[in-house]
Coordinates of C-alpha atoms in Angstrom, one line a residue:
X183 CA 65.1 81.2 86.0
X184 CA 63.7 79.9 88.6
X185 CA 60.9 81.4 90.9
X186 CA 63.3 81.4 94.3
X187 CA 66.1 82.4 91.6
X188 CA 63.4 85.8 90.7
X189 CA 62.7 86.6 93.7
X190 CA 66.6 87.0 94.9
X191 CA 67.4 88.9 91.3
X192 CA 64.1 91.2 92.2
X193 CA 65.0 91.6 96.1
X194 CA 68.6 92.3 95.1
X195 CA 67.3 95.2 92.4
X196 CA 65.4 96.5 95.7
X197 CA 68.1 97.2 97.9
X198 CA 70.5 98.2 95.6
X199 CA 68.3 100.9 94.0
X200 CA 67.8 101.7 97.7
X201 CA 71.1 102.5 98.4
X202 CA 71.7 104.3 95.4
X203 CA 69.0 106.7 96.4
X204 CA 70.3 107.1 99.5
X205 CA 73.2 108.4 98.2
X206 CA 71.4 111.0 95.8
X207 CA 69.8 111.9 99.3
X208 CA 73.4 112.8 100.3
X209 CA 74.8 113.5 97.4
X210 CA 72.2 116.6 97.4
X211 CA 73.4 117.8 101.2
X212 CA 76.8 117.4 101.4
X213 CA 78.8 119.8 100.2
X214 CA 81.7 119.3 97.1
X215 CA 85.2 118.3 98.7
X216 CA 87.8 120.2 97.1
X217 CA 89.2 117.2 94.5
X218 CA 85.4 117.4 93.6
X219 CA 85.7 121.3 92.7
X220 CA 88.8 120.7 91.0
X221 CA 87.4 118.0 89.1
X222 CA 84.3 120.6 87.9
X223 CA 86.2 122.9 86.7
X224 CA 88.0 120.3 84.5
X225 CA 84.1 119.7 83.3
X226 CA 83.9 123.4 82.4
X227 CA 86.8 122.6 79.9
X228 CA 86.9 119.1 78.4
X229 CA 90.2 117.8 77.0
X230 CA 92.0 114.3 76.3
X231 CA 93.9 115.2 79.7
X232 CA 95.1 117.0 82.5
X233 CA 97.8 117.7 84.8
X234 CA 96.6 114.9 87.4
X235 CA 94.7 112.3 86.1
X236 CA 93.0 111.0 82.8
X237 CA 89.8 113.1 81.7
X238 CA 86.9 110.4 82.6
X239 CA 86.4 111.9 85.8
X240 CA 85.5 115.5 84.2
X241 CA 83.0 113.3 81.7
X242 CA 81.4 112.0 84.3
X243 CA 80.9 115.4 86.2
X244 CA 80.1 117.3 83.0
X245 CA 77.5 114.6 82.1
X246 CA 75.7 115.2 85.7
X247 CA 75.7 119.0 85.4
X248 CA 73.9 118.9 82.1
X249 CA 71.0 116.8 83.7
X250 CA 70.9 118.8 87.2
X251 CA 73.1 121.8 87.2
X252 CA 76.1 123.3 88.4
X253 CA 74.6 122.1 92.1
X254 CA 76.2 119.1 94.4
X255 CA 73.4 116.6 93.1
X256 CA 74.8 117.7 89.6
X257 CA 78.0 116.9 90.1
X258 CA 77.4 113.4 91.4
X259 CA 74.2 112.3 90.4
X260 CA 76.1 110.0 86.7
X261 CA 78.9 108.4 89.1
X262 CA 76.1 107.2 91.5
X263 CA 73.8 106.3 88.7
X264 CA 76.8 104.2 87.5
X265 CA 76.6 101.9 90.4
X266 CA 73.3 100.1 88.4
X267 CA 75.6 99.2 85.9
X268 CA 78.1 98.3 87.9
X269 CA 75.7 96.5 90.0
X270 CA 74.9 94.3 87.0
X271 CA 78.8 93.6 86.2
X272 CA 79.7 92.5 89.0
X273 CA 76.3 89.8 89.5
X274 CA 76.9 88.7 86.3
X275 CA 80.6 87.8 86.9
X276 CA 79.5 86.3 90.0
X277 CA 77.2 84.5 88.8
X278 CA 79.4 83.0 85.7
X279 CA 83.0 82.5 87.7
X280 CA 81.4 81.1 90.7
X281 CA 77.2 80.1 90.1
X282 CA 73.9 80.7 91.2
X283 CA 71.6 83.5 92.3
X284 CA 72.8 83.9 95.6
X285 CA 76.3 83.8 94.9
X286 CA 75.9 86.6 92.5
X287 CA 73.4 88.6 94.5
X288 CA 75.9 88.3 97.4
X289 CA 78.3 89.7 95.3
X290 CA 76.5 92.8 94.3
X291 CA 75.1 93.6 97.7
X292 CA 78.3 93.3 99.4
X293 CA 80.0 95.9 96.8
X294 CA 77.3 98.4 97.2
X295 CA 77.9 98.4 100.8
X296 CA 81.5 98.8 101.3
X297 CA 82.6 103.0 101.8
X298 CA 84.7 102.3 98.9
X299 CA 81.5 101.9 97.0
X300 CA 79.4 103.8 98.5
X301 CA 81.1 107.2 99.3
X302 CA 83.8 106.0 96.2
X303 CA 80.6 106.8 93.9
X304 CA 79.2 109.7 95.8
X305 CA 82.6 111.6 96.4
X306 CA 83.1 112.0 92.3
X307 CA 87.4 111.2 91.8
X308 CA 88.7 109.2 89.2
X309 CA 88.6 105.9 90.9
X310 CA 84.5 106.3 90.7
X311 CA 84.4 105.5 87.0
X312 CA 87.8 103.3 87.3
X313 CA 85.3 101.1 89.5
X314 CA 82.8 101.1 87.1
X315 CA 84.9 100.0 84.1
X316 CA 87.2 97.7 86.5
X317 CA 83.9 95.9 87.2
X318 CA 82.8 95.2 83.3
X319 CA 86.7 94.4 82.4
X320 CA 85.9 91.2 85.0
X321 CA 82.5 90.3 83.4
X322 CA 84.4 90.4 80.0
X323 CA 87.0 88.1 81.2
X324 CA 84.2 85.8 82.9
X325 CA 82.2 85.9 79.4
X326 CA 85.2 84.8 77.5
X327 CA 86.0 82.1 79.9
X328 CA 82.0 81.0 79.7
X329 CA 81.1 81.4 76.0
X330 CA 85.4 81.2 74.3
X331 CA 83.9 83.2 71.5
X332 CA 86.9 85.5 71.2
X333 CA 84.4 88.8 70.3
X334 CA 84.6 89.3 74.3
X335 CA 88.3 90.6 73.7
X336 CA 86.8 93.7 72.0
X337 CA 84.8 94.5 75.2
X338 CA 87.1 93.6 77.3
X339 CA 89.6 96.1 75.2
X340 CA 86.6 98.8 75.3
X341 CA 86.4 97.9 78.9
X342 CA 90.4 98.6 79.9
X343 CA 90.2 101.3 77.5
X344 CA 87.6 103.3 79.3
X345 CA 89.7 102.5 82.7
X346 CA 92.2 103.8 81.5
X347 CA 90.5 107.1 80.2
X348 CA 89.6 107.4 84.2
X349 CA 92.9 106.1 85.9
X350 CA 96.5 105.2 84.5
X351 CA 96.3 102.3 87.3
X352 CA 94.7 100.5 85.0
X353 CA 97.2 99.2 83.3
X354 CA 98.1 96.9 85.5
X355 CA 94.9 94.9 84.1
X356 CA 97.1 93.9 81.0
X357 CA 99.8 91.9 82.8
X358 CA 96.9 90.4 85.1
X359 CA 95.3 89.1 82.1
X360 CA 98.8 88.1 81.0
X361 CA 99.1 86.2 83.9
X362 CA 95.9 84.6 84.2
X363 CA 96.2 83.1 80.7
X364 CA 99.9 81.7 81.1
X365 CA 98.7 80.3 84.5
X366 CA 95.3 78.3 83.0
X367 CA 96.3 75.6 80.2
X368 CA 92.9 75.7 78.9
X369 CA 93.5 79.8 77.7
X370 CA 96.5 79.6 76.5
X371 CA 95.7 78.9 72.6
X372 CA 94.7 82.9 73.3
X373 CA 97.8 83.8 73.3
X374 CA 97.7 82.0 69.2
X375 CA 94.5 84.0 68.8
X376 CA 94.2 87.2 66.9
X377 CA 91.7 88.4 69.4
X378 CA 93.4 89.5 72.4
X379 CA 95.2 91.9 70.1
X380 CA 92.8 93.9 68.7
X381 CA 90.8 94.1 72.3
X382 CA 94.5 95.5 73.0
X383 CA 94.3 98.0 69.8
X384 CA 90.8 99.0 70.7
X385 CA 91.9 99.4 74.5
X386 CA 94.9 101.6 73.3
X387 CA 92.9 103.6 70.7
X388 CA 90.3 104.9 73.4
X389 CA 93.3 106.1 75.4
X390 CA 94.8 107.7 73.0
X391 CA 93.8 111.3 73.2
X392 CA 95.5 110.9 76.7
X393 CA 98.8 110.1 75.0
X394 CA 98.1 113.1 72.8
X395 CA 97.3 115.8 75.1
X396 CA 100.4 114.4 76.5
X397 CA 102.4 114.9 73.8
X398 CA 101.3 118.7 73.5
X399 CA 102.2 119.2 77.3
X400 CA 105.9 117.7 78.0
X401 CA 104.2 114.5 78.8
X402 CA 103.7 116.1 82.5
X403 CA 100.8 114.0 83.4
X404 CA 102.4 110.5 82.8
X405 CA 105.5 112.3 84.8
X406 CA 103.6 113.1 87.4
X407 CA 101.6 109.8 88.0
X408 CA 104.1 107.3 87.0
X409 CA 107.0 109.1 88.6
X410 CA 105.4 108.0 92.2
X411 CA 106.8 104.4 91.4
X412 CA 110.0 105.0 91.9
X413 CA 111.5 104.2 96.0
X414 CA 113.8 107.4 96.9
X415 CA 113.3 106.7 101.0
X416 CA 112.6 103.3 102.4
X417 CA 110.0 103.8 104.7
X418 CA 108.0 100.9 105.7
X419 CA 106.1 102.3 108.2
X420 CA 103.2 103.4 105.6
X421 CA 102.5 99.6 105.2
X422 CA 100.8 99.6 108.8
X423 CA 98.4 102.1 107.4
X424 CA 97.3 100.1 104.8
X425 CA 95.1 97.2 106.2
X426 CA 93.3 99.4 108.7
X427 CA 92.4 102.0 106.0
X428 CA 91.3 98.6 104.1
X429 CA 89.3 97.2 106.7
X430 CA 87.5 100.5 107.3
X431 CA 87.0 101.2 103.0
X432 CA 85.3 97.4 102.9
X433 CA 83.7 97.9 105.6
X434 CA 85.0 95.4 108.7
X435 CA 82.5 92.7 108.1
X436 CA 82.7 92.1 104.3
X437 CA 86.6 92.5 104.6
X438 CA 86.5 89.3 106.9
X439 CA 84.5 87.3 104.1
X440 CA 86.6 88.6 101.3
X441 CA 90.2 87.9 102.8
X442 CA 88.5 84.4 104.2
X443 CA 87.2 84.2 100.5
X444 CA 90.7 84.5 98.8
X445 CA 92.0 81.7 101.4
X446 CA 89.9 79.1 100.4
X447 CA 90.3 80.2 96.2
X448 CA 93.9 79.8 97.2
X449 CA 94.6 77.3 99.3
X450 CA 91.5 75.3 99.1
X451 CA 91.2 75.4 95.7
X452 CA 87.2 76.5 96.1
X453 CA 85.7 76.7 92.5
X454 CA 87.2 75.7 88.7
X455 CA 90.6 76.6 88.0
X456 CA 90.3 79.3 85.4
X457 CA 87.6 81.1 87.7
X458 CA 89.6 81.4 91.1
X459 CA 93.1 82.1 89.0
X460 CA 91.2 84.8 87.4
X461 CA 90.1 86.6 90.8
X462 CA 92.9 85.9 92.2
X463 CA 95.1 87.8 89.7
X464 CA 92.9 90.6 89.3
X465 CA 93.3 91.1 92.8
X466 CA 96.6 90.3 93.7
X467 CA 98.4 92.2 90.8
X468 CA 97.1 95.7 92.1
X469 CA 97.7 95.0 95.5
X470 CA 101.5 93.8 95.1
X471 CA 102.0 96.8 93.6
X472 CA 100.6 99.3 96.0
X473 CA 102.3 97.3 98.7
X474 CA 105.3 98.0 97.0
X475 CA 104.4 101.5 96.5
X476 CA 104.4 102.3 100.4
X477 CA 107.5 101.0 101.3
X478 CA 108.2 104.7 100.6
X479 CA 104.6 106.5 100.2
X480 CA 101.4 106.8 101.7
X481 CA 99.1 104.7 99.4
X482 CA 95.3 106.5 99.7
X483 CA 92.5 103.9 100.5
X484 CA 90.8 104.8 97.3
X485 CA 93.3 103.4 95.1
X486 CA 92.4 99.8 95.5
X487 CA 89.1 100.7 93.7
X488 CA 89.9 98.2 91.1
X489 CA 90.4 95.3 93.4
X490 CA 86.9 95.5 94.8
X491 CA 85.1 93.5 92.4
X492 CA 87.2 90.2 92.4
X493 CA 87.6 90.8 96.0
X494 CA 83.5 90.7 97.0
X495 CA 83.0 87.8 94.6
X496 CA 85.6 86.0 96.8
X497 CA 83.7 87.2 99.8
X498 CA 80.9 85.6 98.5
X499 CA 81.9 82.3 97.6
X500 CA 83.7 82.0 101.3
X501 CA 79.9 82.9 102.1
X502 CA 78.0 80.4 99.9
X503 CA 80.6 78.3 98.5
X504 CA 83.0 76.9 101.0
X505 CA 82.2 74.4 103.5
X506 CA 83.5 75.6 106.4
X507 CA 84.3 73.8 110.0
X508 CA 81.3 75.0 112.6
X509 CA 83.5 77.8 114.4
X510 CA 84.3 79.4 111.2
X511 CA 80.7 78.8 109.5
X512 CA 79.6 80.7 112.7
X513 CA 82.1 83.4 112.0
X514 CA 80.8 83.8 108.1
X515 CA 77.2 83.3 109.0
X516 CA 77.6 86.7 111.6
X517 CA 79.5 88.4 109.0
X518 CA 76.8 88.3 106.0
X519 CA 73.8 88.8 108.4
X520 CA 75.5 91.8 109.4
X521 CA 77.7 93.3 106.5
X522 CA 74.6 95.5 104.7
X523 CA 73.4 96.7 108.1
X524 CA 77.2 97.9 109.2
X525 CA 77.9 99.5 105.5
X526 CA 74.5 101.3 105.7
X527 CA 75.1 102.5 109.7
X528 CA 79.1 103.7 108.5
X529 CA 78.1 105.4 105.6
X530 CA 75.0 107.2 107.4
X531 CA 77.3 107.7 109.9
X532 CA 79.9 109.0 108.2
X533 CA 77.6 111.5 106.1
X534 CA 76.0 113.0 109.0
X535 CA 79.6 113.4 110.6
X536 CA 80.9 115.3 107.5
X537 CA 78.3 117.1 107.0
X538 CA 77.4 118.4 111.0
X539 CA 80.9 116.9 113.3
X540 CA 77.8 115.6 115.9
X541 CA 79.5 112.5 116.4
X542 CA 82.6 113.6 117.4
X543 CA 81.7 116.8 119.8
X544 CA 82.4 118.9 116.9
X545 CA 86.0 118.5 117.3
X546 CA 88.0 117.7 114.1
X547 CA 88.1 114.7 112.0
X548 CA 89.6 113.6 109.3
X549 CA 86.3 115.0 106.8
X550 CA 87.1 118.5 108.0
X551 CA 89.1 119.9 106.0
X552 CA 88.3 118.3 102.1
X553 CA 84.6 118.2 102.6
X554 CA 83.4 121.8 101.7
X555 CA 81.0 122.1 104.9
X556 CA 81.0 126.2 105.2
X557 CA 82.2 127.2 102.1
X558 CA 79.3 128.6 100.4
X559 CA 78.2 130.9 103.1
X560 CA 82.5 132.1 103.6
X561 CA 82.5 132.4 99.3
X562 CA 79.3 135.1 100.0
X563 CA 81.4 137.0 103.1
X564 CA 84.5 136.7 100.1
X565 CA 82.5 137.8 97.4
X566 CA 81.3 141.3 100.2
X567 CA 84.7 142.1 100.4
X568 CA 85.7 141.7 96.8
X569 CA 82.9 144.1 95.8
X570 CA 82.9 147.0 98.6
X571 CA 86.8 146.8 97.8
X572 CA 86.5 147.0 93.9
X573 CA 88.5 143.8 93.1
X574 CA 87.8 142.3 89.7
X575 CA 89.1 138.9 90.1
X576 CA 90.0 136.4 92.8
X577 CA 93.6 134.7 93.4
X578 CA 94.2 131.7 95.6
X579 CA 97.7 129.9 96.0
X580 CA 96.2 125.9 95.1
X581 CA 94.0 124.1 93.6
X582 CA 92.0 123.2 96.4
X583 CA 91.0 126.7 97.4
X584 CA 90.2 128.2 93.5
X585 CA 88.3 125.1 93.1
X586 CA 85.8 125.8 96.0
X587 CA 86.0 129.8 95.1
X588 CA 84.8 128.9 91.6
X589 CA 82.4 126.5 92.7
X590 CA 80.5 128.8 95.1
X591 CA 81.3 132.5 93.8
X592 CA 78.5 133.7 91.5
X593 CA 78.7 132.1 87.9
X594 CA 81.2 134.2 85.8
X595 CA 83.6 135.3 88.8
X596 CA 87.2 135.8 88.4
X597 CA 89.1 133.2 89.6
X598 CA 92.6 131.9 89.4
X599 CA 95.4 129.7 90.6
X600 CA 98.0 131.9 91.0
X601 CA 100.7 129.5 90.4
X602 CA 101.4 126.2 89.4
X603 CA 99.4 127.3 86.1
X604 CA 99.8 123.8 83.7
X605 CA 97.0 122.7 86.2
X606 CA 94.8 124.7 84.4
X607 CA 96.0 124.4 80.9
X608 CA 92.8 123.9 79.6
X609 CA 91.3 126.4 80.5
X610 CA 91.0 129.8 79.0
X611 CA 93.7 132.4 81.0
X612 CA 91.5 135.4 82.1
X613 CA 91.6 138.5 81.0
X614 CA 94.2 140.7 81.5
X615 CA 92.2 143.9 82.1
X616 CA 90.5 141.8 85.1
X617 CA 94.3 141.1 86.3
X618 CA 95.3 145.0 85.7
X619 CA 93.4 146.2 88.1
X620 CA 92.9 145.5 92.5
X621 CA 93.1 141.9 93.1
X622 CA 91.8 139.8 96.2
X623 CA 93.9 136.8 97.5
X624 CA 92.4 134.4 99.8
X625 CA 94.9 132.0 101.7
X626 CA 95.1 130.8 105.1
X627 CA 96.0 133.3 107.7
X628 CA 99.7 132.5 108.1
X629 CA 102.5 133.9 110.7
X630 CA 104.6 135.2 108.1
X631 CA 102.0 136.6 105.7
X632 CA 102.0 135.6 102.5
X633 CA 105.8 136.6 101.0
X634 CA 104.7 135.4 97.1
X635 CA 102.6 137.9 97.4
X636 CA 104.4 141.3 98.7
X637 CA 107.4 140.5 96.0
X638 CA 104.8 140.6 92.8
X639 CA 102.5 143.6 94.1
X640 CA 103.5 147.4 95.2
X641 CA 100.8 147.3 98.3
X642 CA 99.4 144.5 99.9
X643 CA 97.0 145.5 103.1
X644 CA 94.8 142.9 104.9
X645 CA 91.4 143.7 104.1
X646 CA 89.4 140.8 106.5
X647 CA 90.1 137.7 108.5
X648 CA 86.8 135.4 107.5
X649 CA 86.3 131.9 109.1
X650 CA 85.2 128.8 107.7
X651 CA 83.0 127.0 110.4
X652 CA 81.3 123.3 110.4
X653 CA 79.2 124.4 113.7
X654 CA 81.2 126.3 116.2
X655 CA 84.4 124.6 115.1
X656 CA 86.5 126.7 113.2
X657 CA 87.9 124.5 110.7
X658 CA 90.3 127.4 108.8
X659 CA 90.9 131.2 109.5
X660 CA 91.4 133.3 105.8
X661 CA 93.4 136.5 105.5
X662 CA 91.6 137.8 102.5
X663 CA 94.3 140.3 101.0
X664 CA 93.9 143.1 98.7
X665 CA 96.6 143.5 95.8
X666 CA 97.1 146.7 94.0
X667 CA 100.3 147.7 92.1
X668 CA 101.4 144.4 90.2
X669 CA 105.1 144.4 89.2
X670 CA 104.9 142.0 86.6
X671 CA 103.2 139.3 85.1
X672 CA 100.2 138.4 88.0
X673 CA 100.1 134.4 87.2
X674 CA 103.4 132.3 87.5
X675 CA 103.9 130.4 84.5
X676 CA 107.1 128.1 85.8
X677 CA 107.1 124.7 84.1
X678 CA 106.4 122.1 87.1
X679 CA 108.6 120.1 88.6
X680 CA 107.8 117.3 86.3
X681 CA 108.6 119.3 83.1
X682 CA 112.1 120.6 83.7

């Protein structure tokens, strides 16, 4: 390596270790959104799956609490630290599909700045560690396409097979390496090979204890998830909402060079054959699909986590690779100078919004209601009432709410969903004595009280109205309810939609 190809490899280190401090900084202040509370209390009970989502995601969380507590920080602090890894991933991919130091460095600086990166890894969901393995199933690919020793198939199998453990999206990786194999001559004597296979069995034993638990639980979770393919209602208007969400999630500058960056792999043919067919499918295979998907459904910004990694190593070819005419050199010239300093401004931004609503008068946004900004000093006011009314556990109607309650009650509370129970399968049910006795219910104050309620209990009364605040905006009002005189079983045990 060369000593201007050091210095980029060291500067590049710099900021990205930068930025992933930056967001422990955060990570530390802002307080768990709802998914994230969920998502602990998965951690609390670790299993081959859940009702949602694979079990990677509670991994993750249950890896951070043992190094820093039951605290924010601990929550976070593994999926941040996996951006270093990812980091490296994605440079190496770069630096093997496209070439050179700059392209690579490019590469790994513009991921690290998008929100998708940056609040994907702080804000702890499944598509955090689907990132992080979606970025090494590319370097795989590159390093079989570089070296054709086909021992690259069993990482690239560990590598789908620990996306997979963290999203069921990631299946779509198998037909894109399908695709980009059939569509290279040079690749296809893999298809001869015995080594694609047994990535494929080592891909499919990692995610087996998902088809297990699966098994043991009316295969709800594959029902729920892969249900949502199917179109009941044509209704194209949630395709407008996707490339706005997109531009804002890659940040506006690096969404320019990526989408100027898959022009030229397509149309200009910028860079060898088997490089720009593999980014190409790896992006394009995902993203037909979700466009497909909201012809009748909202598709959530965060699911095109797997995307990102082919998509800023085409930003950074269209940066370093293409010659462009003088007009559009201009345009990619502005957009690198300025892409870090934009991500950096949204995401600081974007944090200080969440966490105090300055930026916007303290009027609502659209952090208001999943970020948990005032929920540990309303879980105090809840836990005041519990105890001056002798309640000995907590009930709240979704997963949202018993999440947070968990979360910021004292250690050892009470708490319950009390419904939609295979959520919490996993979990040990609580005790019946501490059902038997007066129960608290915390919902959102409603006009027609809370009718579940008054049909399982003899006596009902309102016992507070307590406010969740981010400032002096009121961002919920709770009628905190005490039950006494249950007429049956407390919990509701029906089978979910998905398992009837």
């Amino acid at each position: 390596m060369g000593g201007a190809d050091a210095r980029i490899v060291r500067n590049t280190a710099l900021v990205i270790l930068a930025l992933v401090g930056l967001r422990l900084v955060a990570a530390a202040v802002t307080p768990i959104t709802f998914d994230e509370a969920y998502y602990w209390m998965w951690s609390q009970n670790l299993a081959g799956g859940y009702y949602d989502h694979p079990p990677m995601v509670a991994y993750v969380i249950r890896a951070g609490t043992l190094i820093a507590g039951d605290t924010e920080l601990g929550v976070r602090v593994v999926s941040i630290l996996l951006a270093l890894p990812m980091s490296y991933a994605v440079y190496r991919s770069a630096a093997i599909l496209i070439g050179g130091a700059r392209v690579a460095a490019t590469s790994a600086i513009l991921l690290n700045v998008t929100l998708l990166a940056s609040v994907g890894t702080l804000i702890v969901t499944p598509d955090a560690p689907l990132l992080v393995a979606s970025s090494f199933v590319l370097f795989f690919l590159a390093k079989v396409l570089e070296s054709g020793r086909g021992v690259w198939w069993l990482a690239i199998g560990a590598a789908v097979g620990a996306a997979l453990l963290s999203k069921y999206t990631a299946m779509f990786f198998g037909l894109a390496i399908l695709i980009w194999i059939a569509a290279v001559p040079k690749l296809r004597h893999w298809f001869l090979s015995p080594w694609p296979y047994l990535g494929g069995f080592v891909a499919l034993a990692l995610f087996s204890p998902v088809i297990l638990w699966n098994a043991d639980h009316q295969w709800v979770s594959f029902a729920k998830q892969l249900g949502r393919a199917r179109i009941e209602d044509f209704r194209p208007v949630f395709i407008a909402e996707l490339i706005p969400t997109q531009i804002a999630f890659a940040t506006p500058l690096v969404f320019i060079l990526g989408a100027m960056g898959l022009h030229a792999l397509t149309w200009r043919r910028a860079g060898a054959l088997a490089s720009r067919v593999l980014i190409e499918t790896m992006f394009w295979t995902i993203v037909v699909y979700f466009v497909w998907h909201s012809l009748h459904a909202r598709v959530e910004a965060n699911w095109f986590a797997p995307v990102y990694p082919p998509f800023v190593i085409a930003a950074a070819a269209a940066a370093n690779l293409v010659q462009w005419k003088p007009r559009q050199r201009r345009l990619v010239d502005f957009c690198l100078r300025w892409a870090a300093p934009t991500g950096i401004v949204m995401f600081a931004a974007l944090i200080v919004q969440a966490n105090t609503g300055w930026l916007s008068g303290y009027r609502r946004d659209a952090t208001v209601r999943s970020v948990g900004v005032g929920w540990r000093e309303l879980a105090a006011e809840i836990e005041a009432v519990r105890v001056r009314n002798g309640a000995s556990c907590v009930l709240a109607p979704d997963y949202g709410t018993t999440g947070w309650l968990a979360f910021y009650l004292p250690r050892g509370s009470c708490v319950a969903q009390q419904n939609q129970r295979i959520r919490w399968a996993n979990m040990p049910e609580p005790d019946p004595k501490l059902l038997a006795g007066k129960l608290i219910y915390v919902d959102e104050l409603r006009s027609d009280g809370h009718p579940a309620v008054h049909d399982l209990f003899g006596k009902v009364t309102q016992v507070a109205q307590l406010q969740r605040k981010r400032g002096p905006l009121v961002i919920e009002t709770y009628s905190i309810d005490l039950l006494e005189g249950a007429k049956g079983d407390v919990l509701d045990r029906s089978p979910p939609p998905e398992a009837r």
